[in-house]
CSV table of N, CA and C in Angstrom, one decimal:
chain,number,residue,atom,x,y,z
H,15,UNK,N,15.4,40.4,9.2
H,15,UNK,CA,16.1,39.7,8.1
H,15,UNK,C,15.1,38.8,7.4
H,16,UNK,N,15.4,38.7,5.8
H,16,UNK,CA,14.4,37.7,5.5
H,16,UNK,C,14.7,36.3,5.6
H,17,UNK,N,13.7,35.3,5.6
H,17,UNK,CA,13.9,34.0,5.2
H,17,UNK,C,15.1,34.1,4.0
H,18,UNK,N,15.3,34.8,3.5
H,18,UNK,CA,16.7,33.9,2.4
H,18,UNK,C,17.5,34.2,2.8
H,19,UNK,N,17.8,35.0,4.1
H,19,UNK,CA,19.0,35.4,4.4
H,19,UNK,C,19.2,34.8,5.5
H,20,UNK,N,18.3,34.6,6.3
H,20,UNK,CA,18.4,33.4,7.4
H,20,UNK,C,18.2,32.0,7.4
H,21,UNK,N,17.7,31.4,6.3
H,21,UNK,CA,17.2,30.1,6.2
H,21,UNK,C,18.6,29.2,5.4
H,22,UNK,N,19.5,28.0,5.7
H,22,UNK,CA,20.2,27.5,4.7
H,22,UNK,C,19.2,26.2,4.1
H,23,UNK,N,18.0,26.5,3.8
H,23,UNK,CA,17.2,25.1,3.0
H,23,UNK,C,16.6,26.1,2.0
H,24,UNK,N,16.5,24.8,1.0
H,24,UNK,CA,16.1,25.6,0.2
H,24,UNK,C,15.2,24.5,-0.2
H,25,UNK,N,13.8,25.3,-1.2
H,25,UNK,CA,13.0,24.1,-1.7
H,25,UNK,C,13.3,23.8,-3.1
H,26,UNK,N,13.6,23.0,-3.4
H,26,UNK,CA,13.6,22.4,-5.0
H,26,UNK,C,12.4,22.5,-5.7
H,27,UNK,N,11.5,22.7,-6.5
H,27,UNK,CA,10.5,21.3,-7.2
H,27,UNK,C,10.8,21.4,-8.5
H,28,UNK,N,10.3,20.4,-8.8
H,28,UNK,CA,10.5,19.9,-10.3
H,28,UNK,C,9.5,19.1,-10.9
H,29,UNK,N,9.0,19.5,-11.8
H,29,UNK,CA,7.6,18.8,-12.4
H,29,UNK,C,8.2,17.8,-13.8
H,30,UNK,N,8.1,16.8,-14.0
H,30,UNK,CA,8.6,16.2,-15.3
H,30,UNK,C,7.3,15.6,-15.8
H,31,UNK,N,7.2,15.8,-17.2
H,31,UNK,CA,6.6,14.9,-18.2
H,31,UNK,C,7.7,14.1,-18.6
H,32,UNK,N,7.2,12.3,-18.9
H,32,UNK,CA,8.0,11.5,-19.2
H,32,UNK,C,6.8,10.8,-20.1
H,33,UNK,N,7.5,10.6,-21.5
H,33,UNK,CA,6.9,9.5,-21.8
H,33,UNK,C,7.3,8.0,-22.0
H,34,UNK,N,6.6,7.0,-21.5
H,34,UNK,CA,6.6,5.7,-21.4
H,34,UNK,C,6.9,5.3,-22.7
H,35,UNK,N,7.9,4.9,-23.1
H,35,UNK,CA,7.7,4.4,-24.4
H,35,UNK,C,8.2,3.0,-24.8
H,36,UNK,N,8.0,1.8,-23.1
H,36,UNK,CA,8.3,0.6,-23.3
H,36,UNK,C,8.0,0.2,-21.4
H,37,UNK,N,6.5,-0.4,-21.9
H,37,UNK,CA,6.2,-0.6,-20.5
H,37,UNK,C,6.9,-1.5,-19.7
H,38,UNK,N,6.8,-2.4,-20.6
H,38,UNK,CA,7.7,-4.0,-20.1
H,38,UNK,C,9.0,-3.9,-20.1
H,39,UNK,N,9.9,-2.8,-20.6
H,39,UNK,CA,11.0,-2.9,-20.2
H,39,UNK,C,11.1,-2.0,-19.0
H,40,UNK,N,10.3,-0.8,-18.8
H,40,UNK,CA,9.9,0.0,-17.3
H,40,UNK,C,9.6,-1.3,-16.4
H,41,UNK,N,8.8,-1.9,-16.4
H,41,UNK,CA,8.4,-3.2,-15.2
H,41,UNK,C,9.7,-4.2,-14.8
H,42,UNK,N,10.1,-4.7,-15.3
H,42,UNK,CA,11.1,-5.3,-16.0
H,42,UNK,C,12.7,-4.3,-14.5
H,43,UNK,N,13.0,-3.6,-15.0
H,43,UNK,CA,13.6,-3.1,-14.4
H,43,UNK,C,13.2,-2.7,-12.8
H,44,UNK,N,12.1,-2.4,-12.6
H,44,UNK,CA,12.0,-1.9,-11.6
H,44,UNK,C,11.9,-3.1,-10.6
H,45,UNK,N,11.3,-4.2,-11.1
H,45,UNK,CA,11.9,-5.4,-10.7
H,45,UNK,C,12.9,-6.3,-10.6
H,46,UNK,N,13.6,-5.5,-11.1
H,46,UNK,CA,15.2,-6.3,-11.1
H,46,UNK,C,15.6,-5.3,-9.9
H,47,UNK,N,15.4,-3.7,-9.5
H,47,UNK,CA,15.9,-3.6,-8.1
H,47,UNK,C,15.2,-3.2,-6.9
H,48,UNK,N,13.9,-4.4,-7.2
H,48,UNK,CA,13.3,-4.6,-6.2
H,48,UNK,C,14.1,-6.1,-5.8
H,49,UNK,N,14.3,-6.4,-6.3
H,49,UNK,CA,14.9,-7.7,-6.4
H,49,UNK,C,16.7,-7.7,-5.7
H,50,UNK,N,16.8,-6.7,-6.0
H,50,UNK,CA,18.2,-6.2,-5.4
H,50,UNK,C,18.1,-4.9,-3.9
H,51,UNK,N,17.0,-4.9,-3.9
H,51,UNK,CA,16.9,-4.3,-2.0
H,51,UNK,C,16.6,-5.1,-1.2
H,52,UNK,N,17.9,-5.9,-0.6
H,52,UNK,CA,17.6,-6.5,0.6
H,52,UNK,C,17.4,-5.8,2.0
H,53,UNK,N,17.3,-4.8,2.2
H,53,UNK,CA,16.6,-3.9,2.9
H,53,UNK,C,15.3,-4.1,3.2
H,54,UNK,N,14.3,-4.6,1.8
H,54,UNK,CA,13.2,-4.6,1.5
H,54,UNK,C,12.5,-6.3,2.7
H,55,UNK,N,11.4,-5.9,3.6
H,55,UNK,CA,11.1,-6.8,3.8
H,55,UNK,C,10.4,-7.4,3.3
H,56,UNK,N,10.2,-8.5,3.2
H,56,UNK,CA,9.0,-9.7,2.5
H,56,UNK,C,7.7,-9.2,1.8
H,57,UNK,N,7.2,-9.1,3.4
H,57,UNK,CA,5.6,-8.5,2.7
H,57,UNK,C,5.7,-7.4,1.8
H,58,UNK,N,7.2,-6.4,2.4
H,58,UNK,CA,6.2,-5.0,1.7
H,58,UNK,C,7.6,-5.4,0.4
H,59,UNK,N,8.0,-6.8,-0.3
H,59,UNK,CA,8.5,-6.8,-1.3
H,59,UNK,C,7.3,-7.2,-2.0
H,60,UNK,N,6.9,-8.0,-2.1
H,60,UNK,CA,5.4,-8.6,-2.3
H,60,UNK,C,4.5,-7.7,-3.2
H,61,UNK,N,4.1,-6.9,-1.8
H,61,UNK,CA,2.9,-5.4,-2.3
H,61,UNK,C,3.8,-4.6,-3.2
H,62,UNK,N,5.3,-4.0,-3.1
H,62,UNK,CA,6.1,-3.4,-4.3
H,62,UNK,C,5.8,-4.6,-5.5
H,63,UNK,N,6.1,-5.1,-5.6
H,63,UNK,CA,5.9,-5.8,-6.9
H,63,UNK,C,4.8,-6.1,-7.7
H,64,UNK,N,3.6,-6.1,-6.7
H,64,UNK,CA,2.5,-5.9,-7.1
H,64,UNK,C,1.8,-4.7,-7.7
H,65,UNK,N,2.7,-3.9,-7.1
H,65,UNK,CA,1.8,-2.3,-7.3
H,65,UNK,C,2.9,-1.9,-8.9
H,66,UNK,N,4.5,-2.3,-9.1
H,66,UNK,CA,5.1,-2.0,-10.2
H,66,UNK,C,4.8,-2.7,-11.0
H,67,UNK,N,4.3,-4.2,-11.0
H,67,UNK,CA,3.6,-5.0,-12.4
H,67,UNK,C,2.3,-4.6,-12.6
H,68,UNK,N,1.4,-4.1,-12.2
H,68,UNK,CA,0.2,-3.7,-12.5
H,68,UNK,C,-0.1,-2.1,-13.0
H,69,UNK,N,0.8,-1.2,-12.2
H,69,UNK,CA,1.4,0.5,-13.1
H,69,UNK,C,2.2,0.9,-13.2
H,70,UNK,N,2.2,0.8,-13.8
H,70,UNK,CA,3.6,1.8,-14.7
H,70,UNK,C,4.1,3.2,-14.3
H,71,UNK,N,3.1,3.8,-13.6
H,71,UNK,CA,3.4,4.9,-12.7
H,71,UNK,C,4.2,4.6,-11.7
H,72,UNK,N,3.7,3.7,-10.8
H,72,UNK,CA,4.2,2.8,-9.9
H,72,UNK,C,5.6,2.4,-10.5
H,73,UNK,N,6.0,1.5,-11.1
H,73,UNK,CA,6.7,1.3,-11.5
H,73,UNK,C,8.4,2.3,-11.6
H,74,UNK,N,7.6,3.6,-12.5
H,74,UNK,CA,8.5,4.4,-12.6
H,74,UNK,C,8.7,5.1,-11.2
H,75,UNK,N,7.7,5.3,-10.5
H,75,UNK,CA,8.3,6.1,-9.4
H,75,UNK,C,9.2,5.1,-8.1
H,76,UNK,N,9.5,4.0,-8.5
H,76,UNK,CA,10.1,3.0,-7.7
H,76,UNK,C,11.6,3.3,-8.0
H,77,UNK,N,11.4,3.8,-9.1
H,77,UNK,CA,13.0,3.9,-10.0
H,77,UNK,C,13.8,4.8,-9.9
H,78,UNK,N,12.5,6.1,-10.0
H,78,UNK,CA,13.0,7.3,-9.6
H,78,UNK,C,13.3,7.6,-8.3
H,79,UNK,N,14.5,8.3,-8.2
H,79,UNK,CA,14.9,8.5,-6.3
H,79,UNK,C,15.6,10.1,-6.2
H,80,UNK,N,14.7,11.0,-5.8
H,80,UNK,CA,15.5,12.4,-5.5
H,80,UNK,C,16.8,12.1,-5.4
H,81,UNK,N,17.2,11.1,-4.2
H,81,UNK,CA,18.7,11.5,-4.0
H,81,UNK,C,19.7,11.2,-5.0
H,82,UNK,N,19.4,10.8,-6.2
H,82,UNK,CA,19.9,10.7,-7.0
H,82,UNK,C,20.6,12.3,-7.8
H,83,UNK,N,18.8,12.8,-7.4
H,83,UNK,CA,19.4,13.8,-8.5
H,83,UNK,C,20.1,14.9,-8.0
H,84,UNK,N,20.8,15.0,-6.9
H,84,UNK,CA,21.2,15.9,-6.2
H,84,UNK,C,22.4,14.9,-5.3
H,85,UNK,N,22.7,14.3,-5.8
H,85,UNK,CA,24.0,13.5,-4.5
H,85,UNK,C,25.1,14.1,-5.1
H,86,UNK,N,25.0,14.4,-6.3
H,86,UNK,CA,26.6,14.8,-6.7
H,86,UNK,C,26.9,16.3,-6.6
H,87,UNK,N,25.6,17.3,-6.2
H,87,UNK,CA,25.7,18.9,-6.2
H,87,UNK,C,26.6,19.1,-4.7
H,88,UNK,N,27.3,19.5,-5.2
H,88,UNK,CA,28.7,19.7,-3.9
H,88,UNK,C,27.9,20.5,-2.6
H,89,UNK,N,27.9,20.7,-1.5
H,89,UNK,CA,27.8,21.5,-0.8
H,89,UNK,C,26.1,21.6,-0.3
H,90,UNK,N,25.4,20.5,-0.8
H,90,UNK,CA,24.3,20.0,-0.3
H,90,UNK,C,24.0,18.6,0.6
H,91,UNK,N,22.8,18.3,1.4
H,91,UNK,CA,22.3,17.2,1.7
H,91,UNK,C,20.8,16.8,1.8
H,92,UNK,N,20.8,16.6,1.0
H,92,UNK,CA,19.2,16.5,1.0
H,92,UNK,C,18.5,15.8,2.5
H,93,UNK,N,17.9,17.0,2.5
H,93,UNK,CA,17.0,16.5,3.6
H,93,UNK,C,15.5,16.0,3.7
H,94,UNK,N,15.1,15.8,3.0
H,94,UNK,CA,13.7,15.2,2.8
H,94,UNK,C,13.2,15.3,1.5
H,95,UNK,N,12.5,14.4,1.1
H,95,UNK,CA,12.0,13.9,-0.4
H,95,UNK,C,10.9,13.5,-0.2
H,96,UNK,N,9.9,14.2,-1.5
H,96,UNK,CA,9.1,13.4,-1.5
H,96,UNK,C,8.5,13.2,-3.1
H,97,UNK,N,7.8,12.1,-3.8
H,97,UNK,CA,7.5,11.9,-4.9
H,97,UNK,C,6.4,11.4,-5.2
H,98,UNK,N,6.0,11.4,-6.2
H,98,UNK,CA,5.2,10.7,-6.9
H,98,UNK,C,4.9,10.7,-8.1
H,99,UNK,N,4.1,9.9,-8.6
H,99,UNK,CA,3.9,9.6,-10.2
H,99,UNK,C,2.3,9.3,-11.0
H,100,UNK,N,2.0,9.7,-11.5
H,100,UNK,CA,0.2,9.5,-11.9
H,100,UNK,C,0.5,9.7,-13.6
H,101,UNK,N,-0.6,8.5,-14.4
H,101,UNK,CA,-0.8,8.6,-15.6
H,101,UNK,C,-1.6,10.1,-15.9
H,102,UNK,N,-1.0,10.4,-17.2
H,102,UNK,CA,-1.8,12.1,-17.2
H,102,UNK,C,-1.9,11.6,-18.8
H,103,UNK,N,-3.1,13.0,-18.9
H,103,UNK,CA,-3.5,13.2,-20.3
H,103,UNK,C,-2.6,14.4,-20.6
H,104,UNK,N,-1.5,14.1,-21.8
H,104,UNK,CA,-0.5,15.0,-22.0
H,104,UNK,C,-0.2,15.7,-23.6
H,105,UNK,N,-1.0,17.0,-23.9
H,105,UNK,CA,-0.9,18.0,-24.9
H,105,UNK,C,0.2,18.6,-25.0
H,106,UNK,N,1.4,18.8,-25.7
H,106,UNK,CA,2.1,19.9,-25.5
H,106,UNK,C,2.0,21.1,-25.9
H,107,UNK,N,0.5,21.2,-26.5
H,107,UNK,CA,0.6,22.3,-27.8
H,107,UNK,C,-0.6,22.4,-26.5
H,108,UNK,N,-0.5,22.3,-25.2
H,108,UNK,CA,-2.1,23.0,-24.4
H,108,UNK,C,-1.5,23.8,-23.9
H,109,UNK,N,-2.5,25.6,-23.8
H,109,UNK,CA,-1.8,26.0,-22.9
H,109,UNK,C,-1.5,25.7,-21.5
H,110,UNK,N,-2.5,24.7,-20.9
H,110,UNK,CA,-2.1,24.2,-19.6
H,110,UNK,C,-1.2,23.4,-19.2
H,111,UNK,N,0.0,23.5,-20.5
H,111,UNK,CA,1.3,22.7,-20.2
H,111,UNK,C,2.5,23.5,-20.3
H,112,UNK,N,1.9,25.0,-20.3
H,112,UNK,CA,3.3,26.3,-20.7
H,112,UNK,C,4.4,26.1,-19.3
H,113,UNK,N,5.2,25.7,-19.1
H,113,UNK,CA,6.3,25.8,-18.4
H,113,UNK,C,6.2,26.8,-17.8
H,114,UNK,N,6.3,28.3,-19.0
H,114,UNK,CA,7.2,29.0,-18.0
H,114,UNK,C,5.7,30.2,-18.2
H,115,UNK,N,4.6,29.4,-17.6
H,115,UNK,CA,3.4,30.0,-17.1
H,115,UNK,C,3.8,30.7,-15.6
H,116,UNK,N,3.4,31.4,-15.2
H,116,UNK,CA,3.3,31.7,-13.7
H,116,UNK,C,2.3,30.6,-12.8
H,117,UNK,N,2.3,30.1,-11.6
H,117,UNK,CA,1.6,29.0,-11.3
H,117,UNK,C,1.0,30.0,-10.2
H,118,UNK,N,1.0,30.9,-9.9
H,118,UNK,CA,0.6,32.0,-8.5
H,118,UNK,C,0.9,31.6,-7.5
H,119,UNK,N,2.2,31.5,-7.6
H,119,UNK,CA,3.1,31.7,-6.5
H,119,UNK,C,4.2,32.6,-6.3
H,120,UNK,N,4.9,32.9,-5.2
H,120,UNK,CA,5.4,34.2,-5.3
H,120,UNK,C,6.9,34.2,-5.1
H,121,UNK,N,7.1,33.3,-6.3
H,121,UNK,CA,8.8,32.8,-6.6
H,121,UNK,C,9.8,33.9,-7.0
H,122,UNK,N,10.3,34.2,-6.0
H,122,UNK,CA,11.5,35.3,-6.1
H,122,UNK,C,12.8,35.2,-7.3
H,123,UNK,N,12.9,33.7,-7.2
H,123,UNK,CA,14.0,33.4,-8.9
H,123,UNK,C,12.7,32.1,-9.1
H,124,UNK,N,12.6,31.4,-10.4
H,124,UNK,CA,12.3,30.6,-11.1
H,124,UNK,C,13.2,30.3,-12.3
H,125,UNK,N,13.9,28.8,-12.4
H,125,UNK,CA,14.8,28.9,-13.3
H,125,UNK,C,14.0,27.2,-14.4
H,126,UNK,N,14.3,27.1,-15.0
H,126,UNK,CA,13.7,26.2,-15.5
H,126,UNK,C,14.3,26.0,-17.2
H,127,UNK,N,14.1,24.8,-17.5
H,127,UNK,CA,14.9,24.5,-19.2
H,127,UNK,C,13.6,23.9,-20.1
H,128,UNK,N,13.0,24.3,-20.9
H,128,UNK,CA,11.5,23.8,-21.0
H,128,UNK,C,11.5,23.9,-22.6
């Protein structure tokens, strides 16, 4: 049997370009729910707030939460996430930004909106 027919996980990924087009209102927010996770202990509120006022990467990836994007797909649970975020130099018109490039890997469906 193969893995798709035996496996019920499946991998997601998803690459996004976003552009920033209001730092201070990105900071700004991300501190308003750092501010609202009392979950969050002291120190590591501290170091979060220090790492979202000083980048913007940081920032946005504080904000951003997989389980978001997938809590309302019926008949799933996400089981593990992982993220991140880095300032990039971003061309649309490069070919090193074509979406629906092949990346060499040996993706049986690929679905994508680009």
């Amino acid at each position: 049997m193969s893995t798709e027919e035996t496996s019920r996980f499946v991998r997601l990924r998803v690459e996004l370009v976003l552009e920033v087009q209001d730092e201070g209102e990105l900071t700004k927010a991300a501190l308003r729910r750092l501010a609202g996770d009392d979950e969050l202990p002291q120190a590591e509120r501290a170091h979060a707030e220090s790492a979202v006022t000083e980048d913007t990467a940081e920032a946005l990836a504080y904000l951003v939460d997989p389980f978001d994007l997938v809590s309302e797909v019926p008949g799933v649970e996400l089981q593990q996430a992982s993220w991140s975020s880095e300032r990039i130099d971003y061309d649309p018109d490069s070919p090193e930004w074509d979406l629906d490039e092949d990346d060499g890997e040996d993706d049986e469906q690929e679905d994508g909106i680009g």
